[in-house]
Every structure is written in structure tokens, then in C-alpha cells.
Short mmCIF file of C-alpha atoms and ligand atoms in Angstrom, two decimals:
data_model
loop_
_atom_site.label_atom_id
_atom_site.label_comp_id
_atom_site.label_asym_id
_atom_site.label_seq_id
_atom_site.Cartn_x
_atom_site.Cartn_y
_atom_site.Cartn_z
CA UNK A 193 -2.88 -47.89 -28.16
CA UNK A 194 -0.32 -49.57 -25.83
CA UNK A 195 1.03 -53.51 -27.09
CA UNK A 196 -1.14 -55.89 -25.23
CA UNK A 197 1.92 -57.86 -24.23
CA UNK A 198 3.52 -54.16 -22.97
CA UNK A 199 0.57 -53.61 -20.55
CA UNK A 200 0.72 -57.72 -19.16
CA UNK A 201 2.89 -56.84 -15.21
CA UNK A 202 6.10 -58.73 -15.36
CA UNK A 203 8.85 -59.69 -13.29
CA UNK A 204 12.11 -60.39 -14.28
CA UNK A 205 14.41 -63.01 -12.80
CA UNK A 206 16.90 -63.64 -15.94
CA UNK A 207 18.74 -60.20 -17.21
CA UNK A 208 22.42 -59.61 -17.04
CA UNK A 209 22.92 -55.57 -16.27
CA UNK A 210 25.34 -56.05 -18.56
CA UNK A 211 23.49 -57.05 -21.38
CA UNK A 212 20.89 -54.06 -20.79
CA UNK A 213 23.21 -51.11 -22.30
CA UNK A 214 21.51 -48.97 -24.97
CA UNK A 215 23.85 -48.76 -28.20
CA UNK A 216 24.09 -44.96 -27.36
CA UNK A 217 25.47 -45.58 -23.92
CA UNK A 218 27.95 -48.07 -25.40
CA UNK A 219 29.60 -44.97 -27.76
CA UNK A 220 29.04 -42.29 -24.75
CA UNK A 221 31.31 -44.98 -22.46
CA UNK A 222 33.78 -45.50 -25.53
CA UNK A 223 34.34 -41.70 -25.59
CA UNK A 224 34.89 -41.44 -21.97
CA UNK A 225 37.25 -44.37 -22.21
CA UNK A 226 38.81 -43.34 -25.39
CA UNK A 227 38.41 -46.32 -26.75
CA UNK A 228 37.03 -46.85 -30.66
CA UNK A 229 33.88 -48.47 -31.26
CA UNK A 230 34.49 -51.70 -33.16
CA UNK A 231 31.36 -50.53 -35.73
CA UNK A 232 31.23 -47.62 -37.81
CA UNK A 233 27.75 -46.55 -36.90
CA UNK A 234 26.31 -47.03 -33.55
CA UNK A 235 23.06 -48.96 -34.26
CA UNK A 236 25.03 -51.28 -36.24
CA UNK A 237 27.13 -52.49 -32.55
CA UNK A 238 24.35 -54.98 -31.82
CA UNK A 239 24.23 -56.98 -35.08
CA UNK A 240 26.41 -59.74 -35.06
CA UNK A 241 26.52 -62.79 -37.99
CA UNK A 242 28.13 -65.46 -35.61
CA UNK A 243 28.39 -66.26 -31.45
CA UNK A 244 31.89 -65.23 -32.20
CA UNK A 245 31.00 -61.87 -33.54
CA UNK A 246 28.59 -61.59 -30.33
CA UNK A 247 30.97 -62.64 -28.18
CA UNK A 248 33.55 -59.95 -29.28
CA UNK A 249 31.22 -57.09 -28.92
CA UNK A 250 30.17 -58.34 -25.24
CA UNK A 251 33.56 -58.38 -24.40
CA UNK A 252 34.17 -54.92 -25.50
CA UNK A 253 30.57 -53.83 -23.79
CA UNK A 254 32.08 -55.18 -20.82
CA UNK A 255 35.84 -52.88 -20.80
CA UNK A 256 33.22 -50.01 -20.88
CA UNK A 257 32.55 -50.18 -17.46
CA UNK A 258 35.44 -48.50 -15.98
CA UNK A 259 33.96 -46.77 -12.69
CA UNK A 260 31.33 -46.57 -10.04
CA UNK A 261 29.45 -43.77 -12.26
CA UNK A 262 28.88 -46.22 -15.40
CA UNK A 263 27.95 -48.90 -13.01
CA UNK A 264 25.44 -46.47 -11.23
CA UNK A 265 24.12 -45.70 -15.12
CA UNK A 266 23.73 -48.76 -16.81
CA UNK A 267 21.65 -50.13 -13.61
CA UNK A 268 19.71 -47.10 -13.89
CA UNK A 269 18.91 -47.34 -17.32
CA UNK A 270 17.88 -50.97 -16.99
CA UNK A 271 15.54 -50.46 -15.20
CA UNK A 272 13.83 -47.25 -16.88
CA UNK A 273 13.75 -49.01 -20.21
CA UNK A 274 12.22 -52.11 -19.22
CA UNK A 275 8.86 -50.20 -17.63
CA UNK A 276 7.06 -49.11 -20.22
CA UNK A 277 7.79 -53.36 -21.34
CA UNK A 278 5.84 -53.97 -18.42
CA UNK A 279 8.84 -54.49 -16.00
CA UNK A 280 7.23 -54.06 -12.03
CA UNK A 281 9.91 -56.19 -9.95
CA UNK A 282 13.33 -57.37 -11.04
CA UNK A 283 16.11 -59.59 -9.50
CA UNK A 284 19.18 -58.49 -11.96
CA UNK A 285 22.28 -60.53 -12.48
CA UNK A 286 25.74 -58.86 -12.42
CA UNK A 287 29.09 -60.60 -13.49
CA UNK A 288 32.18 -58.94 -11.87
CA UNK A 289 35.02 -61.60 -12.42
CA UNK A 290 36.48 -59.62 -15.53
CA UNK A 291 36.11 -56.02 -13.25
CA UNK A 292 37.57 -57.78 -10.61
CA UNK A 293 40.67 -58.84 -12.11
CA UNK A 294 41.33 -55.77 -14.04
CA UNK A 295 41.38 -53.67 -10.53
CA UNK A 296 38.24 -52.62 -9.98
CA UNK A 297 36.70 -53.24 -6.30
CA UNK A 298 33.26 -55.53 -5.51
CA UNK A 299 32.36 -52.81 -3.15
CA UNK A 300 32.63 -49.98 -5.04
CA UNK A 301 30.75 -52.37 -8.46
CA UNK A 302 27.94 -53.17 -5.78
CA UNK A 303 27.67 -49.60 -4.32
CA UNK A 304 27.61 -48.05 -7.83
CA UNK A 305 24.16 -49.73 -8.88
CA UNK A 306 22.64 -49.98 -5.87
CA UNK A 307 22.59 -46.12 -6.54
CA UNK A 308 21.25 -46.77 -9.91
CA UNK A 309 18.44 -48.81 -8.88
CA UNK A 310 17.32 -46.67 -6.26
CA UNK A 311 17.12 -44.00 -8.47
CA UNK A 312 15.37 -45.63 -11.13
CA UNK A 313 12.77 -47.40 -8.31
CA UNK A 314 12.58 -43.54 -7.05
CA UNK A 315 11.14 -42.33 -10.46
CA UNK A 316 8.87 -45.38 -11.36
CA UNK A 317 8.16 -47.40 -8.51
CA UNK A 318 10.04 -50.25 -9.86
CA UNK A 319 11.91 -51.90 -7.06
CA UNK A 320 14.68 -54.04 -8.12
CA UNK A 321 17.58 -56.56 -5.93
CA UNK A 322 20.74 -58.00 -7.47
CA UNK A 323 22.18 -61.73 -7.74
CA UNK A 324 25.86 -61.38 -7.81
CA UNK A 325 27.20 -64.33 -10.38
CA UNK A 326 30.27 -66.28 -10.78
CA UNK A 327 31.66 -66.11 -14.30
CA UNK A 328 32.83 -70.18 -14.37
CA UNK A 329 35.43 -69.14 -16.80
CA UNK A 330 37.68 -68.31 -13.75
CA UNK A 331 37.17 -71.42 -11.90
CA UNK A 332 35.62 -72.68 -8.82
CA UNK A 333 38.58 -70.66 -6.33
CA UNK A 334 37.89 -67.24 -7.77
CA UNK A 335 34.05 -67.94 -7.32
CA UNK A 336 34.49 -68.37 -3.48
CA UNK A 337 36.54 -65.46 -3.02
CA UNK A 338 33.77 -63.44 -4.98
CA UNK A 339 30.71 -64.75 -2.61
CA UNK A 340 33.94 -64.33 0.62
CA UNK A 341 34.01 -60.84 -0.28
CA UNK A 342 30.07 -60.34 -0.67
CA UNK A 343 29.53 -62.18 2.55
CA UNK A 344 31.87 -59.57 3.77
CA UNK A 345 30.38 -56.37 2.41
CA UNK A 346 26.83 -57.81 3.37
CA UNK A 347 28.24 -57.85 7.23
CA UNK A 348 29.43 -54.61 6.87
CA UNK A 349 25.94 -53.68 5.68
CA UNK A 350 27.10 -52.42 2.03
CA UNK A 351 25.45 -54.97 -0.14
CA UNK A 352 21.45 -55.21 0.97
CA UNK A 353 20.64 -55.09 -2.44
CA UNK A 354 22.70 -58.58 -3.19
CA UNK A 355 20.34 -60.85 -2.49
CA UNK A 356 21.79 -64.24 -3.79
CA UNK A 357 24.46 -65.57 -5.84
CA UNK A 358 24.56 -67.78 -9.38
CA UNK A 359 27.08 -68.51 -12.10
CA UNK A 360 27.11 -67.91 -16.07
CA UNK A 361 29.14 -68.22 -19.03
CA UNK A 362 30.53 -71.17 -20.36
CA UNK A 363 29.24 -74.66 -19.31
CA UNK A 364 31.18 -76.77 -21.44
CA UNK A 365 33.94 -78.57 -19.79
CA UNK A 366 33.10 -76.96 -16.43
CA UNK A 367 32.81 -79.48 -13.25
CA UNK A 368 29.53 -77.65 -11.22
CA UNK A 369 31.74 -79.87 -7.91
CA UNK A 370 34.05 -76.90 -7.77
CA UNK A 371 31.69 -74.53 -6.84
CA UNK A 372 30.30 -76.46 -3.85
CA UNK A 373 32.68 -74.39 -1.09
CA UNK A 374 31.53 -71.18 -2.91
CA UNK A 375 27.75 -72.51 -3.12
CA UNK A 376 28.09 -73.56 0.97
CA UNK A 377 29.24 -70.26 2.05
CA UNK A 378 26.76 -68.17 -0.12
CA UNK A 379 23.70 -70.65 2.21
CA UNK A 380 25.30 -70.05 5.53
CA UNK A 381 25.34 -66.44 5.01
CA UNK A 382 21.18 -66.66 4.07
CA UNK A 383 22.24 -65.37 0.35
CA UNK A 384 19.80 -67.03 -1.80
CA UNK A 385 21.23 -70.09 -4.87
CA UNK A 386 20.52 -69.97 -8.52
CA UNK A 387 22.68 -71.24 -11.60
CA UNK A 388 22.65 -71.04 -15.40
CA UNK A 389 22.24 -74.81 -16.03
CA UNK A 390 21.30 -76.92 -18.88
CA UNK A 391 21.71 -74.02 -21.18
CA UNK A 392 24.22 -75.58 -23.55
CA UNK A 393 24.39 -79.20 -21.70
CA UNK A 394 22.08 -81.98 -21.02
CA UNK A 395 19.81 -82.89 -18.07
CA UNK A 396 22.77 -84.07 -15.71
CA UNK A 397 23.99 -80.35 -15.51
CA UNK A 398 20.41 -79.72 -13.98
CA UNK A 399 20.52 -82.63 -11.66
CA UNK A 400 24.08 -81.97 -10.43
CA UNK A 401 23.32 -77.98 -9.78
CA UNK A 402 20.11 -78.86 -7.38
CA UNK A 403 21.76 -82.15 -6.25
CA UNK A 404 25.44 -81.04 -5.67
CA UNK A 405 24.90 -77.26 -5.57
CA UNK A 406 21.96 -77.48 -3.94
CA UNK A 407 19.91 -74.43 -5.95
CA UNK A 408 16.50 -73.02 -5.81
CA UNK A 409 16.30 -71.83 -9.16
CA UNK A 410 17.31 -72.50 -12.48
CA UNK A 411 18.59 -69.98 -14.75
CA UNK A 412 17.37 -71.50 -18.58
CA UNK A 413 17.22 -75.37 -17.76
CA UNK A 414 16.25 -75.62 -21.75
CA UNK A 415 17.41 -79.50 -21.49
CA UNK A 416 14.88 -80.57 -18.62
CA UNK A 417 12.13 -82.66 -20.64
CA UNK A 418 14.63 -84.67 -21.49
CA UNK A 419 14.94 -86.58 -18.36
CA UNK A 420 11.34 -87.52 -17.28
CA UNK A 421 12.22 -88.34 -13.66
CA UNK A 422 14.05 -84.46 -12.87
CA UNK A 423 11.10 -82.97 -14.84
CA UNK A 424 8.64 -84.62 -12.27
CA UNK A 425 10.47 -83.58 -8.89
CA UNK A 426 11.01 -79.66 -10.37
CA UNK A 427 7.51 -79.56 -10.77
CA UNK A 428 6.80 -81.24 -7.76
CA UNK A 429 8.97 -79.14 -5.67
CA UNK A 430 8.40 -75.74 -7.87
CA UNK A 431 11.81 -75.39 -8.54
CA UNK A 432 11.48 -72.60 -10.66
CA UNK A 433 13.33 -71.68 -14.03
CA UNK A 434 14.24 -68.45 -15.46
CA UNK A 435 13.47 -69.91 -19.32
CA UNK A 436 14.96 -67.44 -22.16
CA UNK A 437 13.46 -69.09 -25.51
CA UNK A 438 14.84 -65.37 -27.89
CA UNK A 439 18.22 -65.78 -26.60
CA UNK A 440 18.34 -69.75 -26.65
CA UNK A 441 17.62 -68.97 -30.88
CA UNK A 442 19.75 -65.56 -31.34
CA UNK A 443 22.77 -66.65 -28.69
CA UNK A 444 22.99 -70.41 -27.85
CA UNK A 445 21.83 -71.42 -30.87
CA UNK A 446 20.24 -74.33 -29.47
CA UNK A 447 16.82 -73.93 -31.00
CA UNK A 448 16.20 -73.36 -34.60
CA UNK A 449 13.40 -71.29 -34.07
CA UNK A 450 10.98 -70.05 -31.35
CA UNK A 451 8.41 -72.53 -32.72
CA UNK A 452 10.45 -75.41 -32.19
CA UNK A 453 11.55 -73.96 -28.55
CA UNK A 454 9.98 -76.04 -25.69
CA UNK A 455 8.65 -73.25 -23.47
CA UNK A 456 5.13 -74.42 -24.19
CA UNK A 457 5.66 -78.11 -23.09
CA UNK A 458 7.82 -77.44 -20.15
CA UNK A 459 4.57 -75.40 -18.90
CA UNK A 460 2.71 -78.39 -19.82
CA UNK A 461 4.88 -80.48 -17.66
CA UNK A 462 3.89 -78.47 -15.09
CA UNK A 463 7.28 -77.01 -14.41
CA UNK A 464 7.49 -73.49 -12.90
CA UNK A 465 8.76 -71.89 -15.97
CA UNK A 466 9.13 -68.14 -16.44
CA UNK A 467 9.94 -65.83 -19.02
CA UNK A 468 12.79 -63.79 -19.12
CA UNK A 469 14.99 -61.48 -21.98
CA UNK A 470 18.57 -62.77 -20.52
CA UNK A 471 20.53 -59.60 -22.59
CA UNK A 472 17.81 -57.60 -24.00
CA UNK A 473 19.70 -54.81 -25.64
CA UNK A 474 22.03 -57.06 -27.13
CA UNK A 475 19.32 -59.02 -29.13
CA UNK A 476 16.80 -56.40 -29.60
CA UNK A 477 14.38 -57.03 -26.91
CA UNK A 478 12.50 -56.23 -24.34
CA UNK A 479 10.30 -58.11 -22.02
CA UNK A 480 6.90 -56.84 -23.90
CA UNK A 481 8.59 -58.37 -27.22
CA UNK A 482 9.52 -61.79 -25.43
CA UNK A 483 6.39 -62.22 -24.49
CA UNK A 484 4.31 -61.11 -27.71
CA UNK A 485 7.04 -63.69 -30.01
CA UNK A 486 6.42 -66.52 -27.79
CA UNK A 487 3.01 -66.29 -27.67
CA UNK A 488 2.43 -66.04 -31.34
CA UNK A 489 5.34 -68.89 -31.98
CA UNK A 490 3.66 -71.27 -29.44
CA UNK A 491 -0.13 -70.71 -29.76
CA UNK A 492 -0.21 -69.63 -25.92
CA UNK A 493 -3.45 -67.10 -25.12
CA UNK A 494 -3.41 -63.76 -23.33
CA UNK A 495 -5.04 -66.13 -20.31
CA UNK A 496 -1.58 -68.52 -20.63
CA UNK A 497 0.67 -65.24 -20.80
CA UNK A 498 -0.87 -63.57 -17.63
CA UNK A 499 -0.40 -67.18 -15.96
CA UNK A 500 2.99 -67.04 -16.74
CA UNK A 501 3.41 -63.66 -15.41
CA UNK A 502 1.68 -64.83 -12.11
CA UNK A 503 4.01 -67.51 -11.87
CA UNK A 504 7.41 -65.45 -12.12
CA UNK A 505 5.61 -63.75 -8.93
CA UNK A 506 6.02 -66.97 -7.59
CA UNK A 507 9.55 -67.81 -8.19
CA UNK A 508 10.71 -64.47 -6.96
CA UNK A 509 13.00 -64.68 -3.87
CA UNK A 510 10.22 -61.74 -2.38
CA UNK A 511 8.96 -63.08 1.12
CA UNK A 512 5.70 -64.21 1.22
CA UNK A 513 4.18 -60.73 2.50
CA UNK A 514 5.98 -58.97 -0.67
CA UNK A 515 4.54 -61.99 -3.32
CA UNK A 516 0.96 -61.69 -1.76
CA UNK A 517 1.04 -57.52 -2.12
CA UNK A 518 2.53 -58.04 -5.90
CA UNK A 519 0.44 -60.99 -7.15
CA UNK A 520 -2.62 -58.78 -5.43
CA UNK A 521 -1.17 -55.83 -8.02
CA UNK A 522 -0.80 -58.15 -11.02
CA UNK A 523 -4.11 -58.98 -10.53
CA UNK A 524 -6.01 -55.63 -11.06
CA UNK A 525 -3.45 -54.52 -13.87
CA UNK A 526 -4.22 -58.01 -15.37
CA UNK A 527 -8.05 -57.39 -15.15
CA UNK A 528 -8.16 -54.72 -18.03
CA UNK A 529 -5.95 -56.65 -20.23
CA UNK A 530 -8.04 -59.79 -19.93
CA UNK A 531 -11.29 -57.99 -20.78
CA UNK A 532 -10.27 -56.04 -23.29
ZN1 ZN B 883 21.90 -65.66 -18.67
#
């Protein structure tokens, strides 16, 4: 019989396309590239003892994608994976800085899995739009030329599937005020605003990125409940965030455990907060698996999960006709599940 948590719809609005490659993709790229994988066997690439030891193997994940075709196949397989999970709508991150700089073209990145997705929403119905980030290790000047040359590629009609922009990676030591020009010109092209906030920093990293940056969303915002005041307008407002309580144990070791994670309270709050796998194949997940741990490690119900789910229909950047027609689905997939 299928998982419970499997058959519960989902969106996604918190996975990096590069955290989504199967182990056997990794090797298949390594070949192509004739580089060595860094592990002897292949299911051992994904087990790492430190952030360090992550860090290394993203890295190297990362040099495998060399060309439009392993762009077009890693976005494909993202997306085929995740359905049986439960996946029905996804807004995917991609990171190009690192691409960038080692020659390869935003055009030719953003062309490659817009191919992917549409073949993978071809075969399972599973439609899917992209959220370009800035990687704020390379600083607030290479982040506006990134969201220059998507505003570009967008007039030129080659990026309809980039939908909005955010940032990732490191957040220590990183002023959010550098990004404001980048932030600016993403709005006055109608690209829509996220950030990773709050991941590894306190409340005022929240504040400043809807404040300063002026964001809709908030990608993780694990810090919120600790200022009472920015809790209260979030909720008020429904900003909504893109929570990731396996990776904030396995990656950012910032919570012990999933028991101790505050998922359940920020719901409480009455915060907008969604569930998400952030790099799935890299911590062996998937969004049926997120959901199942959480609920088990919090004491939330099958009636809390599918209100969970209803509420990442919510915080997608859908219009309003494409969130009525997908909460409307959620609904009658939800209705077996419930009764059961
Ligand atoms: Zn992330």
C-alpha cells in the first residue's frame, strides 16, 4: 500500500536543482567529465561525517554540470523522482554564480532545464517554474549582473520559466544592503523576491530581507519566534516561509533533532510555514519522508499535514486562478487520505 505521507499533494517552494542529483547521475556526469569520484562506491557519495565533508562533495556535484544536456537532465530528473513523493507543483531554485564564472552562459543554464521540466511536466503532469538565486559568496555586484542578464533573457522571451529571484549560501558576515540594486531591478522587471534568511543568523536577518530587500517569501526563517513583534506582522501579512526542519538537523546543524525543531510552534504562531526538502538527494529525502519525520517528531495529525500542504498552495507565486484550480485538486486527492 502507498506511504500515507506519499499520497498527501505537495508543493514545493524550497529545493535547489542542484541538490536533486541521484548518486548514479553524479558517477554517469564524472565519466563524461573524466573526472574521479571522490568515493569508492557510488552510494557511499552522499554520506558525509562533517558540513565540511558535505560541503566538498556539493562542490564537486556542482563541476558536474558542464553543459546544456546535464542541465536539461538533472531538472528532468527532479522532477520525476519527487512524484511518486507526492510532488504536484514546484518552484525550483537554481544557483549559477560558480557556472557563470567558469564560462558557462545564463542563457544556455536557463534554456537547458526549461527543456527538462517540460519534459518531465509532459510525462506526469507536474508543472514546475524556476527562481534564479544569487550565491552571496560572490557579493552584492555579481548578484545584479545575474538578475541584469535574466531581466535581459526574460525581454528577449528566453526565460518564462524564471519566475523570481533569491539568494543562498553563506549568511555569515554577509551585509543583505548590497543586494538592494539587484533586489530593485529583479521588482521593476515583475520577477517575483524571496531570500534564504535566518537560516544560520538571528531575527534581524529576517527583518532586514523584508524591510531592506523588500521580499515576499522567506526561504527557512528558522530564527523567527525569536522576535515576537516580526513573528506577529509575518503572520499578519502571510509572509510565507519555505521551512526545511531535515536539512536545518543534517546541514545547518542548528537543531539537535527534529523534535526539538520549531516547525510545530511557528504553525502555532500562525505563521505561513511550509514544508520543504531544500537538497533532497543529498540528505536522503524526499518530500513524502519530510513530511512522515516531522509529523511523527512533532505530534502533528494527518488533518495538520494536509493543512500544511494547503498552505504551500498558498504561498505559491501561482495567480489566483492557478491556486483556486490546485487547492480545488488538493482537495479531492486529500479526501481519500483523510478517510482512510
Ligand atoms: Zn536552501
Amino acid at each position: 500500500m502507498k506511504d500515507v505521507y506519499d499520497a498527501i499533494p505537495k508543493v514545493e517552494l524550497h529545493c535547489h536543482v542542484e541538490g536533486t542529483i541521484r548518486p548514479s547521475t553524479v558517477a554517469e556526469l564524472a565519466k563524461k567529465n573524466g573526472r574521479a569520484l571522490p568515493v569508492g562506491n557510488v552510494e557511499d557519495l552522499y554520506r558525509y561525517d562533517s558540513l565540511n565533508g558535505f560541503l566538498e562533495i556539493f562542490w564537486f556535484v556542482q563541476e558536474m554540470l558542464a553543459d546544456q544536456g546535464d542541465w536539461e537532465r538533472i531538472a528532468y530528473e527532479s522532477i520525476v523522482d519527487a512524484v511518486p513523493h507526492g510532488l504536484r507543483y514546484r518552484e525550483t531554485f537554481f544557483t549559477p554564480a560558480r557556472h557563470l564564472r567558469a564560462g558557462q552562459d545564463l542563457g544556455g543554464i536557463v534554456d537547458g532545464l526549461t527543456r527538462g521540466l517540460e519534459a518531465a511536466e509532459a510525462e506526469t503532469g507536474v508543472g514546475s517554474m524556476l527562481i534564479c538565486d544569487m550565491d552571496r559568496a560572490y557579493g552584492g555586484a555579481a548578484g545584479l549582473e545575474l538578475v541584469d542578464r535574466l531581466v535581459e533573457l526574460r525581454k528577449a522571451g528566453r526565460a518564462a520559466r524564471v519566475i523570481g529571484v533569491g539568494m543562498d549560501s553563506t549568511e555569515l558576515g554577509v551585509d543583505l544592503h548590497d543586494y538592494v540594486p539587484a533586489y530593485e531591478l529583479a521588482r521593476s522587471a515583475r520577477l517575483r523576491c524571496t531570500a534564504h534568511a535566518g537560516e544560520d543568523t538571528g531575527p534581524l536577518n529576517i527583518w532586514t530581507a523584508v524591510e531592506v530587500l523588500k521580499v515576499e517569501r522567506i526561504d527557512h526563517g528558522l530564527s523567527i519566534l525569536e522576535d515576537a513583534e516580526l513573528t506577529k506582522r509575518a503572520s499578519a501579512e502571510r509572509i510565507a516561509l519555505t521551512v526545511c526542519p531535515n536539512s536545518n538537523v543534517v546541514i545547518a546543524n542548528k537543531v539537535e533533532t527534529l523534535s526539538a525543531h520549531p516547525f510545530r510552534r511557528m504553525r502555532e504562531a500562525g505563521l505561513l510555514a511550509t514544508l520543504n526538502t531544500d537538497d533532497p538527494a543529498m540528505t536522503d529525502l524526499d518530500l513524502g519522508k519530510e513530511y512522515r519525520t516531522v509529523a511523527e517528531a512533532l505530534d502533528l495529525s494527518l488533518q495538520d499535514m494536509a493543512a500544511v500542504a494547503l498552505d504551500g498552495v498558498e504561498a505559491t507565486w501561482l495567480e489566483d486562478a492557478g491556486k483556486r484550480d490546485l487547492r480545488a485538486r488538493f482537495l479531492a486527492e486529500l479526501e481519500p487520505v483523510l478517510s482512510a
